[in-house]
Amino acid sequence: VPEEGQNIESLEIIAPTQKHFIELCGSKENKVTGFRFRNLDFVATKGDYASRSNYATKSAEETLYASDIQSCFAAHGAIRFENAEDCSVENCRILCAGVHAIEINKGCEHILTQNCHIENAGAGGIKIWGTPAEGDEDIRPTGNCRISGNTITNCGKRYAAGCGGKPLRAGE
């Protein structure tokens, strides 16, 4: 609906259709390496997310919830790294990410996120999600990642539990 003084014929409407801008996923044996994203604008991804976590109930049954128990920790990111090393996101603007803006997942090392502006994320800004160093059948530690000089504002637009940064099992 146009606001007063606006013409419907000149409105720009953005309807996100993808949940990721970029998804760089290698394997344990063959990691993705050397990707650099600099001076780019990323605008609007879908925010469809329902937690399938059973952490809150400790139940064997998986139940869908509107959000996770802490900062939408299991949700995806618009820019996603898994089994990646020596990659970076620098001097980029990430606006209106549907859930998290950047996700550094299992098996990542030496990922740099620097001087980025992240605004209006549905959940959070930057999430690091590695596996535990022991006790998990799928051990892929994440570490030596650097988050520096970023501006993160207005998170939790759709999922109130979201936060600016969430390092979980982040190693060194």
PDB file of C-alpha atoms in Angstrom:
ATOM      1  CA  VAL A   1       0.000   0.000   0.000  1.00  0.00           C
ATOM      2  CA  PRO A   2       1.599   3.277  -0.976  1.00  0.00           C
ATOM      3  CA  GLU A   3       2.067   5.864   1.726  1.00  0.00           C
ATOM      4  CA  GLU A   4       0.677   9.351   1.336  1.00  0.00           C
ATOM      5  CA  GLY A   5       2.464  11.154  -1.489  1.00  0.00           C
ATOM      6  CA  GLN A   6       3.773   7.942  -3.105  1.00  0.00           C
ATOM      7  CA  ASN A   7       2.747   6.657  -6.503  1.00  0.00           C
ATOM      8  CA  ILE A   8       2.215   2.899  -6.742  1.00  0.00           C
ATOM      9  CA  GLU A   9       3.633   2.899 -10.282  1.00  0.00           C
ATOM     10  CA  SER A  10       7.029   4.131  -9.071  1.00  0.00           C
ATOM     11  CA  LEU A  11       7.380   1.995  -5.919  1.00  0.00           C
ATOM     12  CA  GLU A  12      10.255  -0.443  -5.652  1.00  0.00           C
ATOM     13  CA  ILE A  13       9.207  -3.711  -4.042  1.00  0.00           C
ATOM     14  CA  ILE A  14      11.805  -6.236  -2.937  1.00  0.00           C
ATOM     15  CA  ALA A  15      10.563  -9.809  -2.501  1.00  0.00           C
ATOM     16  CA  PRO A  16      13.426 -12.112  -1.490  1.00  0.00           C
ATOM     17  CA  THR A  17      13.329 -15.605  -2.970  1.00  0.00           C
ATOM     18  CA  GLN A  18      16.664 -17.085  -1.811  1.00  0.00           C
ATOM     19  CA  LYS A  19      17.796 -17.982   1.703  1.00  0.00           C
ATOM     20  CA  HIS A  20      21.517 -17.491   0.877  1.00  0.00           C
ATOM     21  CA  PHE A  21      23.424 -14.882  -1.096  1.00  0.00           C
ATOM     22  CA  ILE A  22      26.461 -17.162  -1.121  1.00  0.00           C
ATOM     23  CA  GLU A  23      26.966 -20.668   0.222  1.00  0.00           C
ATOM     24  CA  LEU A  24      30.554 -21.931   0.199  1.00  0.00           C
ATOM     25  CA  CYS A  25      30.594 -25.508   1.461  1.00  0.00           C
ATOM     26  CA  GLY A  26      33.500 -27.879   1.039  1.00  0.00           C
ATOM     27  CA  SER A  27      34.017 -31.245   2.698  1.00  0.00           C
ATOM     28  CA  LYS A  28      36.321 -32.447   5.473  1.00  0.00           C
ATOM     29  CA  GLU A  29      38.707 -33.761   2.846  1.00  0.00           C
ATOM     30  CA  ASN A  30      38.368 -30.932   0.317  1.00  0.00           C
ATOM     31  CA  LYS A  31      37.849 -27.510   1.876  1.00  0.00           C
ATOM     32  CA  VAL A  32      36.795 -24.419  -0.041  1.00  0.00           C
ATOM     33  CA  THR A  33      39.730 -21.981   0.034  1.00  0.00           C
ATOM     34  CA  GLY A  34      40.701 -18.470  -0.935  1.00  0.00           C
ATOM     35  CA  PHE A  35      37.373 -16.735  -1.659  1.00  0.00           C
ATOM     36  CA  ARG A  36      37.350 -12.975  -0.990  1.00  0.00           C
ATOM     37  CA  PHE A  37      34.252 -10.773  -1.096  1.00  0.00           C
ATOM     38  CA  ARG A  38      35.115  -7.069  -0.977  1.00  0.00           C
ATOM     39  CA  ASN A  39      33.160  -3.831  -1.390  1.00  0.00           C
ATOM     40  CA  LEU A  40      29.845  -5.493  -2.276  1.00  0.00           C
ATOM     41  CA  ASP A  41      26.249  -4.789  -1.272  1.00  0.00           C
ATOM     42  CA  PHE A  42      24.056  -7.777  -0.392  1.00  0.00           C
ATOM     43  CA  VAL A  43      20.355  -6.941   0.029  1.00  0.00           C
ATOM     44  CA  ALA A  44      17.436  -9.100   1.209  1.00  0.00           C
ATOM     45  CA  THR A  45      17.175 -12.855   1.717  1.00  0.00           C
ATOM     46  CA  LYS A  46      14.178 -14.915   2.834  1.00  0.00           C
ATOM     47  CA  GLY A  47      13.539 -15.183   6.548  1.00  0.00           C
ATOM     48  CA  ASP A  48      11.777 -18.546   6.598  1.00  0.00           C
ATOM     49  CA  TYR A  49      13.048 -20.456   9.611  1.00  0.00           C
ATOM     50  CA  ALA A  50      11.535 -22.790  12.166  1.00  0.00           C
ATOM     51  CA  SER A  51      13.722 -24.395  14.801  1.00  0.00           C
ATOM     52  CA  ARG A  52      13.833 -28.160  14.702  1.00  0.00           C
ATOM     53  CA  SER A  53      15.860 -28.199  17.857  1.00  0.00           C
ATOM     54  CA  ASN A  54      15.074 -30.404  20.828  1.00  0.00           C
ATOM     55  CA  TYR A  55      17.650 -28.705  23.074  1.00  0.00           C
ATOM     56  CA  ALA A  56      14.975 -26.862  25.068  1.00  0.00           C
ATOM     57  CA  THR A  57      12.876 -29.932  25.847  1.00  0.00           C
ATOM     58  CA  LYS A  58      15.681 -32.515  25.968  1.00  0.00           C
ATOM     59  CA  SER A  59      13.144 -34.746  24.258  1.00  0.00           C
ATOM     60  CA  ALA A  60      13.970 -37.457  21.756  1.00  0.00           C
ATOM     61  CA  GLU A  61      11.176 -36.086  19.583  1.00  0.00           C
ATOM     62  CA  GLU A  62      11.942 -33.222  17.267  1.00  0.00           C
ATOM     63  CA  THR A  63       9.376 -30.433  17.461  1.00  0.00           C
ATOM     64  CA  LEU A  64       9.110 -27.251  15.402  1.00  0.00           C
ATOM     65  CA  TYR A  65       9.460 -23.968  17.294  1.00  0.00           C
ATOM     66  CA  ALA A  66       9.272 -20.347  16.139  1.00  0.00           C
ATOM     67  CA  SER A  67      12.827 -19.729  17.378  1.00  0.00           C
ATOM     68  CA  ASP A  68      15.732 -21.476  19.082  1.00  0.00           C
ATOM     69  CA  ILE A  69      16.428 -21.262  22.789  1.00  0.00           C
ATOM     70  CA  GLN A  70      19.303 -18.830  22.308  1.00  0.00           C
ATOM     71  CA  SER A  71      19.836 -16.323  19.515  1.00  0.00           C
ATOM     72  CA  CYS A  72      18.480 -18.582  16.765  1.00  0.00           C
ATOM     73  CA  PHE A  73      21.720 -20.549  17.094  1.00  0.00           C
ATOM     74  CA  ALA A  74      20.766 -23.291  14.624  1.00  0.00           C
ATOM     75  CA  ALA A  75      19.492 -20.950  11.893  1.00  0.00           C
ATOM     76  CA  HIS A  76      21.260 -20.359   8.575  1.00  0.00           C
ATOM     77  CA  GLY A  77      23.147 -17.301   7.381  1.00  0.00           C
ATOM     78  CA  ALA A  78      22.764 -15.291   4.170  1.00  0.00           C
ATOM     79  CA  ILE A  79      26.508 -15.701   3.557  1.00  0.00           C
ATOM     80  CA  ARG A  80      27.462 -19.200   4.682  1.00  0.00           C
ATOM     81  CA  PHE A  81      30.828 -20.920   5.081  1.00  0.00           C
ATOM     82  CA  GLU A  82      31.258 -24.611   5.933  1.00  0.00           C
ATOM     83  CA  ASN A  83      34.526 -26.548   5.609  1.00  0.00           C
ATOM     84  CA  ALA A  84      36.195 -23.406   4.300  1.00  0.00           C
ATOM     85  CA  GLU A  85      39.524 -21.738   5.020  1.00  0.00           C
ATOM     86  CA  ASP A  86      41.356 -18.532   4.181  1.00  0.00           C
ATOM     87  CA  CYS A  87      38.204 -16.734   3.006  1.00  0.00           C
ATOM     88  CA  SER A  88      36.970 -13.232   3.791  1.00  0.00           C
ATOM     89  CA  VAL A  89      34.060 -10.807   3.691  1.00  0.00           C
ATOM     90  CA  GLU A  90      35.463  -7.274   3.796  1.00  0.00           C
ATOM     91  CA  ASN A  91      33.987  -3.782   3.477  1.00  0.00           C
ATOM     92  CA  CYS A  92      30.592  -5.171   2.459  1.00  0.00           C
ATOM     93  CA  ARG A  93      27.087  -3.997   3.302  1.00  0.00           C
ATOM     94  CA  ILE A  94      24.646  -6.751   4.245  1.00  0.00           C
ATOM     95  CA  LEU A  95      21.121  -5.429   4.572  1.00  0.00           C
ATOM     96  CA  CYS A  96      17.859  -7.193   5.410  1.00  0.00           C
ATOM     97  CA  ALA A  97      19.232 -10.707   5.795  1.00  0.00           C
ATOM     98  CA  GLY A  98      16.247 -12.945   6.527  1.00  0.00           C
ATOM     99  CA  VAL A  99      17.888 -14.744   9.456  1.00  0.00           C
ATOM    100  CA  HIS A 100      21.661 -14.309  10.167  1.00  0.00           C
ATOM    101  CA  ALA A 101      23.825 -12.151   7.911  1.00  0.00           C
ATOM    102  CA  ILE A 102      27.018 -14.281   8.080  1.00  0.00           C
ATOM    103  CA  GLU A 103      27.359 -17.888   9.243  1.00  0.00           C
ATOM    104  CA  ILE A 104      30.766 -19.470   9.806  1.00  0.00           C
ATOM    105  CA  ASN A 105      29.891 -23.111  10.303  1.00  0.00           C
ATOM    106  CA  LYS A 106      31.671 -26.428  10.968  1.00  0.00           C
ATOM    107  CA  GLY A 107      35.200 -27.034   9.756  1.00  0.00           C
ATOM    108  CA  CYS A 108      36.143 -23.400   9.075  1.00  0.00           C
ATOM    109  CA  GLU A 109      39.541 -21.839   9.720  1.00  0.00           C
ATOM    110  CA  HIS A 110      40.984 -18.401   9.068  1.00  0.00           C
ATOM    111  CA  ILE A 111      37.733 -16.743   7.999  1.00  0.00           C
ATOM    112  CA  LEU A 112      37.891 -12.939   8.203  1.00  0.00           C
ATOM    113  CA  THR A 113      34.869 -10.667   8.522  1.00  0.00           C
ATOM    114  CA  GLN A 114      36.119  -7.090   8.597  1.00  0.00           C
ATOM    115  CA  ASN A 115      34.706  -3.579   8.267  1.00  0.00           C
ATOM    116  CA  CYS A 116      31.278  -4.757   7.153  1.00  0.00           C
ATOM    117  CA  HIS A 117      28.016  -2.943   7.809  1.00  0.00           C
ATOM    118  CA  ILE A 118      25.204  -5.327   8.783  1.00  0.00           C
ATOM    119  CA  GLU A 119      21.744  -3.890   9.297  1.00  0.00           C
ATOM    120  CA  ASN A 120      18.161  -5.094   9.780  1.00  0.00           C
ATOM    121  CA  ALA A 121      18.866  -8.812  10.084  1.00  0.00           C
ATOM    122  CA  GLY A 122      15.886 -11.029  10.843  1.00  0.00           C
ATOM    123  CA  ALA A 123      17.897 -12.733  13.615  1.00  0.00           C
ATOM    124  CA  GLY A 124      21.595 -11.958  14.040  1.00  0.00           C
ATOM    125  CA  GLY A 125      24.692 -10.422  12.538  1.00  0.00           C
ATOM    126  CA  ILE A 126      27.589 -12.903  12.605  1.00  0.00           C
ATOM    127  CA  LYS A 127      27.276 -16.474  13.871  1.00  0.00           C
ATOM    128  CA  ILE A 128      30.166 -18.892  14.358  1.00  0.00           C
ATOM    129  CA  TRP A 129      29.029 -22.486  14.844  1.00  0.00           C
ATOM    130  CA  GLY A 130      31.739 -25.135  15.113  1.00  0.00           C
ATOM    131  CA  THR A 131      31.524 -28.663  16.486  1.00  0.00           C
ATOM    132  CA  PRO A 132      32.859 -29.612  19.893  1.00  0.00           C
ATOM    133  CA  ALA A 133      36.462 -30.787  19.949  1.00  0.00           C
ATOM    134  CA  GLU A 134      35.357 -34.125  21.373  1.00  0.00           C
ATOM    135  CA  GLY A 135      32.215 -36.144  21.961  1.00  0.00           C
ATOM    136  CA  ASP A 136      30.559 -35.397  18.626  1.00  0.00           C
ATOM    137  CA  GLU A 137      30.598 -38.043  15.922  1.00  0.00           C
ATOM    138  CA  ASP A 138      31.074 -35.291  13.316  1.00  0.00           C
ATOM    139  CA  ILE A 139      34.123 -33.446  14.658  1.00  0.00           C
ATOM    140  CA  ARG A 140      34.967 -30.484  12.440  1.00  0.00           C
ATOM    141  CA  PRO A 141      36.473 -27.778  14.650  1.00  0.00           C
ATOM    142  CA  THR A 142      36.158 -24.136  13.682  1.00  0.00           C
ATOM    143  CA  GLY A 143      38.825 -21.687  14.777  1.00  0.00           C
ATOM    144  CA  ASN A 144      41.239 -18.873  14.090  1.00  0.00           C
ATOM    145  CA  CYS A 145      38.456 -16.738  12.647  1.00  0.00           C
ATOM    146  CA  ARG A 146      38.617 -12.968  13.023  1.00  0.00           C
ATOM    147  CA  ILE A 147      35.680 -10.597  13.353  1.00  0.00           C
ATOM    148  CA  SER A 148      36.954  -7.010  13.317  1.00  0.00           C
ATOM    149  CA  GLY A 149      35.651  -3.480  12.819  1.00  0.00           C
ATOM    150  CA  ASN A 150      32.117  -4.425  11.799  1.00  0.00           C
ATOM    151  CA  THR A 151      29.023  -2.331  12.492  1.00  0.00           C
ATOM    152  CA  ILE A 152      25.975  -4.440  13.339  1.00  0.00           C
ATOM    153  CA  THR A 153      22.637  -2.716  13.995  1.00  0.00           C
ATOM    154  CA  ASN A 154      18.943  -3.544  14.294  1.00  0.00           C
ATOM    155  CA  CYS A 155      19.156  -7.320  14.662  1.00  0.00           C
ATOM    156  CA  GLY A 156      16.229  -9.426  15.775  1.00  0.00           C
ATOM    157  CA  LYS A 157      13.756  -7.854  13.354  1.00  0.00           C
ATOM    158  CA  ARG A 158      11.872 -11.115  12.867  1.00  0.00           C
ATOM    159  CA  TYR A 159      13.340 -13.392  15.549  1.00  0.00           C
ATOM    160  CA  ALA A 160      13.590 -11.375  18.763  1.00  0.00           C
ATOM    161  CA  ALA A 161      16.170 -13.780  20.209  1.00  0.00           C
ATOM    162  CA  GLY A 162      18.727 -12.664  17.595  1.00  0.00           C
ATOM    163  CA  CYS A 163      21.900 -10.790  18.538  1.00  0.00           C
ATOM    164  CA  GLY A 164      24.810  -9.007  16.858  1.00  0.00           C
ATOM    165  CA  GLY A 165      27.405 -11.750  17.272  1.00  0.00           C
ATOM    166  CA  LYS A 166      27.176 -15.367  18.390  1.00  0.00           C
ATOM    167  CA  PRO A 167      30.403 -17.394  18.679  1.00  0.00           C
ATOM    168  CA  LEU A 168      29.575 -21.012  19.599  1.00  0.00           C
ATOM    169  CA  ARG A 169      32.299 -23.653  19.713  1.00  0.00           C
ATOM    170  CA  ALA A 170      34.562 -21.177  17.982  1.00  0.00           C
ATOM    171  CA  GLY A 171      37.931 -22.614  19.014  1.00  0.00           C
ATOM    172  CA  GLU A 172      40.807 -20.179  19.079  1.00  0.00           C
TER     173      GLU A 172
END
